[in-house]
Short mmCIF file of C-alpha atoms in Angstrom, two decimals:
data_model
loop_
_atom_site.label_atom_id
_atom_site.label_comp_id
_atom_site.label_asym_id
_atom_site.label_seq_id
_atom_site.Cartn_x
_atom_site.Cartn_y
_atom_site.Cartn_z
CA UNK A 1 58.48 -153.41 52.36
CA UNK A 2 56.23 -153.52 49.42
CA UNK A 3 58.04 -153.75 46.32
CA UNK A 4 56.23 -152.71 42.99
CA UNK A 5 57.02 -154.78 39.77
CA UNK A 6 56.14 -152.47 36.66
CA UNK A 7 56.05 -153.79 33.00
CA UNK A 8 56.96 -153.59 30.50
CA UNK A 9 59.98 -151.60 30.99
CA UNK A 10 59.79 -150.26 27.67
CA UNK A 11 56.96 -149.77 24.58
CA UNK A 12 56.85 -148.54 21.26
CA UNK A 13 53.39 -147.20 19.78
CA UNK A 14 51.80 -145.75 16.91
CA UNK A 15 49.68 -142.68 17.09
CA UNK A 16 46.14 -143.24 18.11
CA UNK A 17 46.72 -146.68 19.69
CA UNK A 18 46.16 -148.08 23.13
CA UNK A 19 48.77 -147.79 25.80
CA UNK A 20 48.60 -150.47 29.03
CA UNK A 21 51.39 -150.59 31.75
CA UNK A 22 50.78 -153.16 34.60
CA UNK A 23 51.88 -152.97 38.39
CA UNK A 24 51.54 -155.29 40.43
CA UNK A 25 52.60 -155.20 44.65
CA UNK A 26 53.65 -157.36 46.62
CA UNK A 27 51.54 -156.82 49.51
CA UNK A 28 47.71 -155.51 49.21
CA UNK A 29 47.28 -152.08 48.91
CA UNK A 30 43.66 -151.82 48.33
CA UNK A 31 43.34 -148.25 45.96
CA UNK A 32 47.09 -146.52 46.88
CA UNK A 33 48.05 -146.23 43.76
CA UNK A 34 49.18 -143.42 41.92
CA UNK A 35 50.82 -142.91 38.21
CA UNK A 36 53.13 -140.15 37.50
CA UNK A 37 54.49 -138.98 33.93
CA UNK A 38 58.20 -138.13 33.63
CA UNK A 39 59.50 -136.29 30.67
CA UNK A 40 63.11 -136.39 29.28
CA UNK A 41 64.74 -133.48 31.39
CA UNK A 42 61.74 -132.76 33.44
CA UNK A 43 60.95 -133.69 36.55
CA UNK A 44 57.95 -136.31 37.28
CA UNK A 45 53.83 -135.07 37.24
CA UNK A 46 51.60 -136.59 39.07
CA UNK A 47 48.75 -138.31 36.63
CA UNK A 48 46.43 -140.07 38.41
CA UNK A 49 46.07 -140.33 42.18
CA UNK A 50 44.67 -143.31 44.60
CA UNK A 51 43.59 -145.64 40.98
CA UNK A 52 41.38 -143.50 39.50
CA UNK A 53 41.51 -139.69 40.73
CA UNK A 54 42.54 -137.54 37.20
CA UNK A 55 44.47 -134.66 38.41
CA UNK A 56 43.61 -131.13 37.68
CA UNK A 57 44.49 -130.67 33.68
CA UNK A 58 45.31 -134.08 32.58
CA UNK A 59 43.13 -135.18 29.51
CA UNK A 60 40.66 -138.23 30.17
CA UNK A 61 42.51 -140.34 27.64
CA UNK A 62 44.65 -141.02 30.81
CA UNK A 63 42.95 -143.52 33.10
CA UNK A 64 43.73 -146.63 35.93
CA UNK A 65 41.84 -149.31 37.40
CA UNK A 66 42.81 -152.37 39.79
CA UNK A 67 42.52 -152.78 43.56
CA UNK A 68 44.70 -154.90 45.48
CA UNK A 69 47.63 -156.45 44.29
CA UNK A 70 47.09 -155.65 40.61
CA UNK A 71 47.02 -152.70 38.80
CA UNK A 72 46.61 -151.31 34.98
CA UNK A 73 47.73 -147.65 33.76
CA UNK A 74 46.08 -146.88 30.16
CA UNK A 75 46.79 -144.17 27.75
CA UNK A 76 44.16 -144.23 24.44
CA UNK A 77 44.66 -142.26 21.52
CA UNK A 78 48.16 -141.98 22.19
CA UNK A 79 49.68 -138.85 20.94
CA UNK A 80 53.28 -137.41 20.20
CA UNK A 81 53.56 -136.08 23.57
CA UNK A 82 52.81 -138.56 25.63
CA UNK A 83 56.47 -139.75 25.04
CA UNK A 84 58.23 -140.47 28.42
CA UNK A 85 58.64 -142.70 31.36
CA UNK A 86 55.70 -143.40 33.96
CA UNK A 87 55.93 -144.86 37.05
CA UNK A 88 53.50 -146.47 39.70
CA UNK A 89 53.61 -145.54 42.86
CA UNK A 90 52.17 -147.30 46.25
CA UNK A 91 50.99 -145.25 49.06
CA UNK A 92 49.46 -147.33 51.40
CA UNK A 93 52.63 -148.18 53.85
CA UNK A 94 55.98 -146.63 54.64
CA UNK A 95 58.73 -147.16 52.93
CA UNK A 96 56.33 -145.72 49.66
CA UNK A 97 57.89 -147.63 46.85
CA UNK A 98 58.02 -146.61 42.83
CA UNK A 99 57.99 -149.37 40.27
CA UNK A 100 61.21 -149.32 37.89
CA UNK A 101 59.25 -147.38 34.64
CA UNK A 102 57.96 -147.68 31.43
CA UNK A 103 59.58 -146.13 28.88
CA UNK A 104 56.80 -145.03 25.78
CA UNK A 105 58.23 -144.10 22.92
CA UNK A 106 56.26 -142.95 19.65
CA UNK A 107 56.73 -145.06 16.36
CA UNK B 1 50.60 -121.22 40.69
CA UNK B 2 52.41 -123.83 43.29
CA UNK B 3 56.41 -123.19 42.74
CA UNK B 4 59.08 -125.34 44.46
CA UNK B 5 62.46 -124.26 44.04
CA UNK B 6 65.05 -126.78 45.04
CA UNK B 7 68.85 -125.08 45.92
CA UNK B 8 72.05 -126.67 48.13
CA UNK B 9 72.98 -128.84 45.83
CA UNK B 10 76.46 -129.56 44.92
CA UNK B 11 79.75 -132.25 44.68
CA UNK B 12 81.05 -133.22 48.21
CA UNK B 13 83.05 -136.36 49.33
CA UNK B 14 82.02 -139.33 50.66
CA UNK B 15 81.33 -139.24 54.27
CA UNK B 16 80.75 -135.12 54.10
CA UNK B 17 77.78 -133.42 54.57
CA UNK B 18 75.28 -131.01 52.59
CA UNK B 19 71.71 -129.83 53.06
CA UNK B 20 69.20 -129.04 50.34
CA UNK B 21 66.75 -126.33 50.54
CA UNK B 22 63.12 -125.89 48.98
CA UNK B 23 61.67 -122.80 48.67
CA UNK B 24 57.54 -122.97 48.33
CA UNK B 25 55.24 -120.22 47.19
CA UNK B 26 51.58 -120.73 45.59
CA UNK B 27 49.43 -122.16 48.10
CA UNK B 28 49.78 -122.04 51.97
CA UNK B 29 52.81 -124.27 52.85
CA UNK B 30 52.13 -124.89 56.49
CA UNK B 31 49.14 -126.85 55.76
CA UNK B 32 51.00 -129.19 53.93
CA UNK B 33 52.82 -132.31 54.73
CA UNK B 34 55.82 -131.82 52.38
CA UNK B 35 58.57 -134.60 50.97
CA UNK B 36 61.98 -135.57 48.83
CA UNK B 37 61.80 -137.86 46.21
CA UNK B 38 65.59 -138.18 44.54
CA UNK B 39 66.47 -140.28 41.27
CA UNK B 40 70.05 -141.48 40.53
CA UNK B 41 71.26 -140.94 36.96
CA UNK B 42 69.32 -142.89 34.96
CA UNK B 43 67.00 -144.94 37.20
CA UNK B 44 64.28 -145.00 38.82
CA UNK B 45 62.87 -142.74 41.83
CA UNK B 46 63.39 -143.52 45.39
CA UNK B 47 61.35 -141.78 48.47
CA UNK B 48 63.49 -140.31 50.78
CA UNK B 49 61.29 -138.69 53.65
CA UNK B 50 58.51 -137.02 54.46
CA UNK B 51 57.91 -134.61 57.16
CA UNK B 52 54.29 -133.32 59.26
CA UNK B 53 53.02 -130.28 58.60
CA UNK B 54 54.31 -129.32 62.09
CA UNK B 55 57.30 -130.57 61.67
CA UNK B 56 56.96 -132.74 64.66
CA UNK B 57 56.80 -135.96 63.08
CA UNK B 58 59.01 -137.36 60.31
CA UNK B 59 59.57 -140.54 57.81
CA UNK B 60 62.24 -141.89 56.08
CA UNK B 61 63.53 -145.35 54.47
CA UNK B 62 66.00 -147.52 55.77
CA UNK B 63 68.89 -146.30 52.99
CA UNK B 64 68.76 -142.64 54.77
CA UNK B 65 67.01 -143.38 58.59
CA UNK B 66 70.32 -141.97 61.07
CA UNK B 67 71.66 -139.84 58.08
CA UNK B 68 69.53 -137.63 56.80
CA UNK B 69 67.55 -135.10 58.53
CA UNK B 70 63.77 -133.39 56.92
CA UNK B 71 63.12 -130.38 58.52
CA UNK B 72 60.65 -127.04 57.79
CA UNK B 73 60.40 -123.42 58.69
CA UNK B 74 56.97 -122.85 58.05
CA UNK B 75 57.11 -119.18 58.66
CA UNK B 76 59.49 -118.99 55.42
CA UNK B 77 57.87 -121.68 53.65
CA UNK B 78 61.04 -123.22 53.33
CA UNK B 79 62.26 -127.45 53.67
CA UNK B 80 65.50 -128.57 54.31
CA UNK B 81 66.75 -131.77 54.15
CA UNK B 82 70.51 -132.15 56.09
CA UNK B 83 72.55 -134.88 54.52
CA UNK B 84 75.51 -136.56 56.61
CA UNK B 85 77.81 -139.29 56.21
CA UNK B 86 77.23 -139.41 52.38
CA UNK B 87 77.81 -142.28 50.68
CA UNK B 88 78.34 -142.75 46.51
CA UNK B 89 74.56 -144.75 45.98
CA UNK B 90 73.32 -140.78 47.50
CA UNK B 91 74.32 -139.62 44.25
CA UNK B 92 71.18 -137.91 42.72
CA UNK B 93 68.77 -135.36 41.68
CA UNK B 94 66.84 -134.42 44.78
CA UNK B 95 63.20 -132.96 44.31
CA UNK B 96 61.05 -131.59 46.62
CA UNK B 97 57.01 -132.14 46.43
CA UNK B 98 54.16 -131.45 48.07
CA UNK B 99 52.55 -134.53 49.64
CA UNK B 100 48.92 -135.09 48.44
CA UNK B 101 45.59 -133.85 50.60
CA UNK B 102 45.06 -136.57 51.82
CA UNK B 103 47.08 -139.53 50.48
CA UNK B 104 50.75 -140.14 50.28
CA UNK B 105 51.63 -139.53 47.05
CA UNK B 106 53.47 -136.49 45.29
CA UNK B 107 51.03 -133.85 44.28
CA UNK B 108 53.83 -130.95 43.10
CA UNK B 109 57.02 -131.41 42.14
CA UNK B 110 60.77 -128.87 41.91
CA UNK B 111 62.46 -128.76 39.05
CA UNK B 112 65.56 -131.07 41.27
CA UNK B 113 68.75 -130.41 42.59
CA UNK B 114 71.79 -132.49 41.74
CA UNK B 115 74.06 -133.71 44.29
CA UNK B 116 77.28 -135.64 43.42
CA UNK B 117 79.31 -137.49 46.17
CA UNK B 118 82.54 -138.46 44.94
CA UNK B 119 85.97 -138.03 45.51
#
Protein backbone atom coordinates (compact mmCIF):
# COMPACT_ATOMS: atom_id res chain seq x y z
CA UNK A 1 0.00 0.00 0.00
CA UNK A 2 1.07 3.51 -0.48
CA UNK A 3 0.85 5.44 2.55
CA UNK A 4 0.71 9.36 2.29
CA UNK A 5 2.59 11.42 5.04
CA UNK A 6 0.92 15.03 5.10
CA UNK A 7 2.42 18.02 7.10
CA UNK A 8 2.08 19.89 8.98
CA UNK A 9 -0.86 18.61 10.74
CA UNK A 10 -1.84 21.91 11.75
CA UNK A 11 -1.12 25.93 10.68
CA UNK A 12 -2.02 29.16 11.79
CA UNK A 13 -1.99 32.21 9.21
CA UNK A 14 -2.62 35.72 8.81
CA UNK A 15 -4.77 37.10 6.10
CA UNK A 16 -3.09 37.57 2.80
CA UNK A 17 -0.17 35.20 3.51
CA UNK A 18 1.12 32.10 1.82
CA UNK A 19 -0.23 28.71 2.69
CA UNK A 20 2.14 25.35 1.79
CA UNK A 21 1.12 21.75 2.89
CA UNK A 22 3.55 18.95 1.76
CA UNK A 23 2.75 15.18 0.86
CA UNK A 24 4.91 13.03 0.26
CA UNK A 25 4.19 8.88 -0.83
CA UNK A 26 5.72 6.24 -0.27
CA UNK A 27 5.78 4.70 -3.54
CA UNK A 28 5.89 6.84 -6.98
CA UNK A 29 2.85 8.02 -8.16
CA UNK A 30 3.89 10.12 -11.00
CA UNK A 31 0.81 13.10 -11.16
CA UNK A 32 -2.17 11.09 -8.92
CA UNK A 33 -2.57 13.50 -6.73
CA UNK A 34 -5.47 15.25 -5.71
CA UNK A 35 -6.29 17.94 -2.74
CA UNK A 36 -9.62 18.19 -1.24
CA UNK A 37 -10.97 21.02 1.24
CA UNK A 38 -13.03 19.92 4.26
CA UNK A 39 -15.01 22.38 6.22
CA UNK A 40 -16.07 22.07 9.93
CA UNK A 41 -19.49 20.14 9.50
CA UNK A 42 -19.27 19.75 5.83
CA UNK A 43 -18.31 17.13 3.97
CA UNK A 44 -14.87 17.19 1.84
CA UNK A 45 -14.61 19.22 -1.94
CA UNK A 46 -12.53 18.22 -4.24
CA UNK A 47 -9.78 21.19 -5.03
CA UNK A 48 -7.45 20.23 -7.31
CA UNK A 49 -7.31 16.99 -9.30
CA UNK A 50 -4.20 14.80 -10.78
CA UNK A 51 -1.40 17.95 -9.35
CA UNK A 52 -2.56 20.64 -11.10
CA UNK A 53 -6.25 20.32 -12.63
CA UNK A 54 -8.39 23.46 -10.71
CA UNK A 55 -11.83 22.20 -10.46
CA UNK A 56 -14.80 23.97 -11.82
CA UNK A 57 -15.27 27.22 -9.35
CA UNK A 58 -12.29 27.11 -7.20
CA UNK A 59 -10.32 30.50 -7.29
CA UNK A 60 -6.65 30.30 -8.82
CA UNK A 61 -5.16 31.31 -5.50
CA UNK A 62 -5.46 27.46 -5.00
CA UNK A 63 -2.67 25.63 -6.79
CA UNK A 64 -0.21 22.14 -6.59
CA UNK A 65 2.85 21.05 -8.13
CA UNK A 66 5.23 17.89 -7.57
CA UNK A 67 5.48 14.59 -9.46
CA UNK A 68 6.59 11.53 -7.94
CA UNK A 69 7.11 11.02 -4.49
CA UNK A 70 6.78 14.66 -3.46
CA UNK A 71 4.16 16.92 -3.48
CA UNK A 72 3.23 20.76 -2.43
CA UNK A 73 -0.50 22.16 -1.94
CA UNK A 74 -0.42 26.18 -1.86
CA UNK A 75 -3.06 28.59 -0.89
CA UNK A 76 -1.88 32.60 -1.54
CA UNK A 77 -3.71 35.39 -0.30
CA UNK A 78 -5.22 33.39 2.25
CA UNK A 79 -8.60 34.53 3.23
CA UNK A 80 -11.15 33.98 6.20
CA UNK A 81 -12.71 31.17 4.49
CA UNK A 82 -10.26 29.15 3.59
CA UNK A 83 -10.36 27.87 7.27
CA UNK A 84 -10.52 24.00 7.37
CA UNK A 85 -8.75 20.75 6.96
CA UNK A 86 -7.25 19.54 3.47
CA UNK A 87 -6.16 16.41 2.63
CA UNK A 88 -3.97 14.75 -0.20
CA UNK A 89 -5.08 12.11 -1.84
CA UNK A 90 -3.16 9.35 -4.14
CA UNK A 91 -4.84 7.81 -7.02
CA UNK A 92 -2.52 5.93 -8.81
CA UNK A 93 -2.97 2.26 -7.06
CA UNK A 94 -5.63 0.49 -5.04
CA UNK A 95 -5.97 0.73 -1.79
CA UNK A 96 -6.29 4.94 -2.68
CA UNK A 97 -4.86 6.35 0.48
CA UNK A 98 -5.60 10.06 2.17
CA UNK A 99 -2.84 11.74 4.12
CA UNK A 100 -3.86 12.50 7.91
CA UNK A 101 -4.80 16.60 7.25
CA UNK A 102 -3.86 19.91 7.74
CA UNK A 103 -5.72 21.81 9.86
CA UNK A 104 -5.58 25.95 8.67
CA UNK A 105 -6.77 28.07 10.95
CA UNK A 106 -6.95 32.03 10.50
CA UNK A 107 -4.94 34.29 13.01
CA UNK B 1 -26.67 20.50 -10.12
CA UNK B 2 -25.02 16.89 -9.09
CA UNK B 3 -26.97 15.83 -5.65
CA UNK B 4 -25.98 12.73 -3.62
CA UNK B 5 -28.14 11.92 -0.88
CA UNK B 6 -26.74 9.41 1.53
CA UNK B 7 -29.70 7.40 3.84
CA UNK B 8 -29.45 3.78 5.93
CA UNK B 9 -27.60 4.95 8.39
CA UNK B 10 -28.07 4.14 11.93
CA UNK B 11 -26.67 2.39 15.56
CA UNK B 12 -26.44 -1.48 15.27
CA UNK B 13 -24.26 -3.98 17.30
CA UNK B 14 -21.20 -5.36 16.65
CA UNK B 15 -21.28 -8.23 14.35
CA UNK B 16 -24.93 -6.95 12.79
CA UNK B 17 -25.52 -5.76 9.61
CA UNK B 18 -26.79 -2.45 7.77
CA UNK B 19 -26.69 -1.11 4.22
CA UNK B 20 -26.39 2.51 3.16
CA UNK B 21 -28.09 3.94 0.26
CA UNK B 22 -27.15 6.94 -2.18
CA UNK B 23 -29.53 8.48 -4.11
CA UNK B 24 -27.92 10.48 -7.37
CA UNK B 25 -29.63 13.03 -9.54
CA UNK B 26 -27.79 15.87 -11.72
CA UNK B 27 -25.86 14.25 -14.30
CA UNK B 28 -26.34 10.72 -15.84
CA UNK B 29 -25.36 8.19 -13.09
CA UNK B 30 -24.77 5.14 -15.18
CA UNK B 31 -21.85 6.61 -16.81
CA UNK B 32 -20.19 6.95 -13.74
CA UNK B 33 -17.94 4.81 -11.73
CA UNK B 34 -19.29 5.72 -8.25
CA UNK B 35 -17.56 5.22 -4.50
CA UNK B 36 -17.69 5.47 -0.37
CA UNK B 37 -15.32 7.37 1.34
CA UNK B 38 -16.22 7.18 5.39
CA UNK B 39 -14.36 9.25 8.23
CA UNK B 40 -14.41 8.14 11.92
CA UNK B 41 -15.12 10.90 14.44
CA UNK B 42 -12.49 13.06 14.30
CA UNK B 43 -9.92 11.61 11.88
CA UNK B 44 -9.03 11.31 8.85
CA UNK B 45 -10.84 9.74 5.64
CA UNK B 46 -10.51 6.21 4.63
CA UNK B 47 -11.63 4.72 0.99
CA UNK B 48 -13.90 2.10 1.30
CA UNK B 49 -14.84 0.84 -2.34
CA UNK B 50 -15.49 1.65 -5.51
CA UNK B 51 -17.71 0.04 -7.95
CA UNK B 52 -17.80 -0.02 -12.33
CA UNK B 53 -20.17 1.75 -13.92
CA UNK B 54 -21.73 -1.67 -14.74
CA UNK B 55 -21.57 -2.81 -11.69
CA UNK B 56 -19.61 -5.78 -12.76
CA UNK B 57 -16.43 -5.01 -11.26
CA UNK B 58 -15.71 -3.79 -7.73
CA UNK B 59 -12.77 -2.50 -5.20
CA UNK B 60 -12.32 -2.38 -1.78
CA UNK B 61 -9.42 -2.25 1.01
CA UNK B 62 -8.33 -4.90 3.08
CA UNK B 63 -10.29 -3.39 6.47
CA UNK B 64 -13.79 -4.13 4.51
CA UNK B 65 -12.74 -6.92 1.46
CA UNK B 66 -15.35 -10.19 2.70
CA UNK B 67 -17.62 -7.66 4.62
CA UNK B 68 -18.88 -5.17 2.82
CA UNK B 69 -20.66 -5.32 -0.36
CA UNK B 70 -20.86 -1.95 -3.25
CA UNK B 71 -23.56 -2.44 -5.38
CA UNK B 72 -25.79 -0.05 -8.04
CA UNK B 73 -29.15 0.04 -9.68
CA UNK B 74 -28.45 2.16 -12.42
CA UNK B 75 -31.97 2.35 -13.61
CA UNK B 76 -32.77 4.26 -10.16
CA UNK B 77 -29.58 5.93 -9.94
CA UNK B 78 -29.21 4.54 -6.70
CA UNK B 79 -25.70 2.82 -4.66
CA UNK B 80 -25.80 0.66 -1.92
CA UNK B 81 -23.23 -0.41 0.09
CA UNK B 82 -24.30 -3.78 2.45
CA UNK B 83 -22.34 -3.84 5.65
CA UNK B 84 -21.92 -7.28 7.63
CA UNK B 85 -20.14 -8.47 10.51
CA UNK B 86 -19.59 -4.88 11.84
CA UNK B 87 -16.99 -4.24 13.92
CA UNK B 88 -16.48 -0.89 16.44
CA UNK B 89 -13.26 0.74 14.07
CA UNK B 90 -16.65 0.77 11.22
CA UNK B 91 -17.87 3.47 13.25
CA UNK B 92 -18.29 6.50 10.85
CA UNK B 93 -19.78 8.98 8.60
CA UNK B 94 -20.19 7.26 5.27
CA UNK B 95 -20.27 9.51 2.03
CA UNK B 96 -20.96 8.66 -1.23
CA UNK B 97 -19.03 10.41 -4.38
CA UNK B 98 -18.79 10.30 -7.73
CA UNK B 99 -15.46 8.94 -8.96
CA UNK B 100 -13.60 11.39 -11.29
CA UNK B 101 -13.75 11.16 -15.44
CA UNK B 102 -11.10 9.71 -15.70
CA UNK B 103 -8.94 9.42 -12.55
CA UNK B 104 -9.62 7.93 -9.20
CA UNK B 105 -10.29 10.53 -7.13
CA UNK B 106 -13.66 11.96 -5.61
CA UNK B 107 -15.22 14.44 -7.92
CA UNK B 108 -18.83 14.93 -5.83
CA UNK B 109 -19.45 14.35 -2.58
CA UNK B 110 -23.10 13.52 -0.03
CA UNK B 111 -23.61 15.36 2.70
CA UNK B 112 -22.66 11.60 4.91
CA UNK B 113 -24.46 9.25 6.79
CA UNK B 114 -23.51 8.27 10.32
CA UNK B 115 -23.32 4.81 11.37
CA UNK B 116 -22.57 3.81 15.02
CA UNK B 117 -21.71 0.14 15.95
CA UNK B 118 -21.84 -0.34 19.50
CA UNK B 119 -23.46 -2.19 22.00
Amino acid sequence: DTTVTQSPASLSMAVGEKVNISCKTSTDIDDDMNWYQQKSGEAPKLLISEVNTLRPGVPSRFSSSGYGTDFVFSINNVLLGDEGIYYCQQSDNVPYTFGAGTKLELK
Amino acid sequence: EVQLVESGGGLVQPGGSLKLSCGASGFTFSNYYMAWVRQAPKKGLEWVATINTSGRRTFYPDSVKGRFTISRENAESSLFLQMNSLKSEDTATYYCATRGQPGDYFDYWGQGVMVTVSS
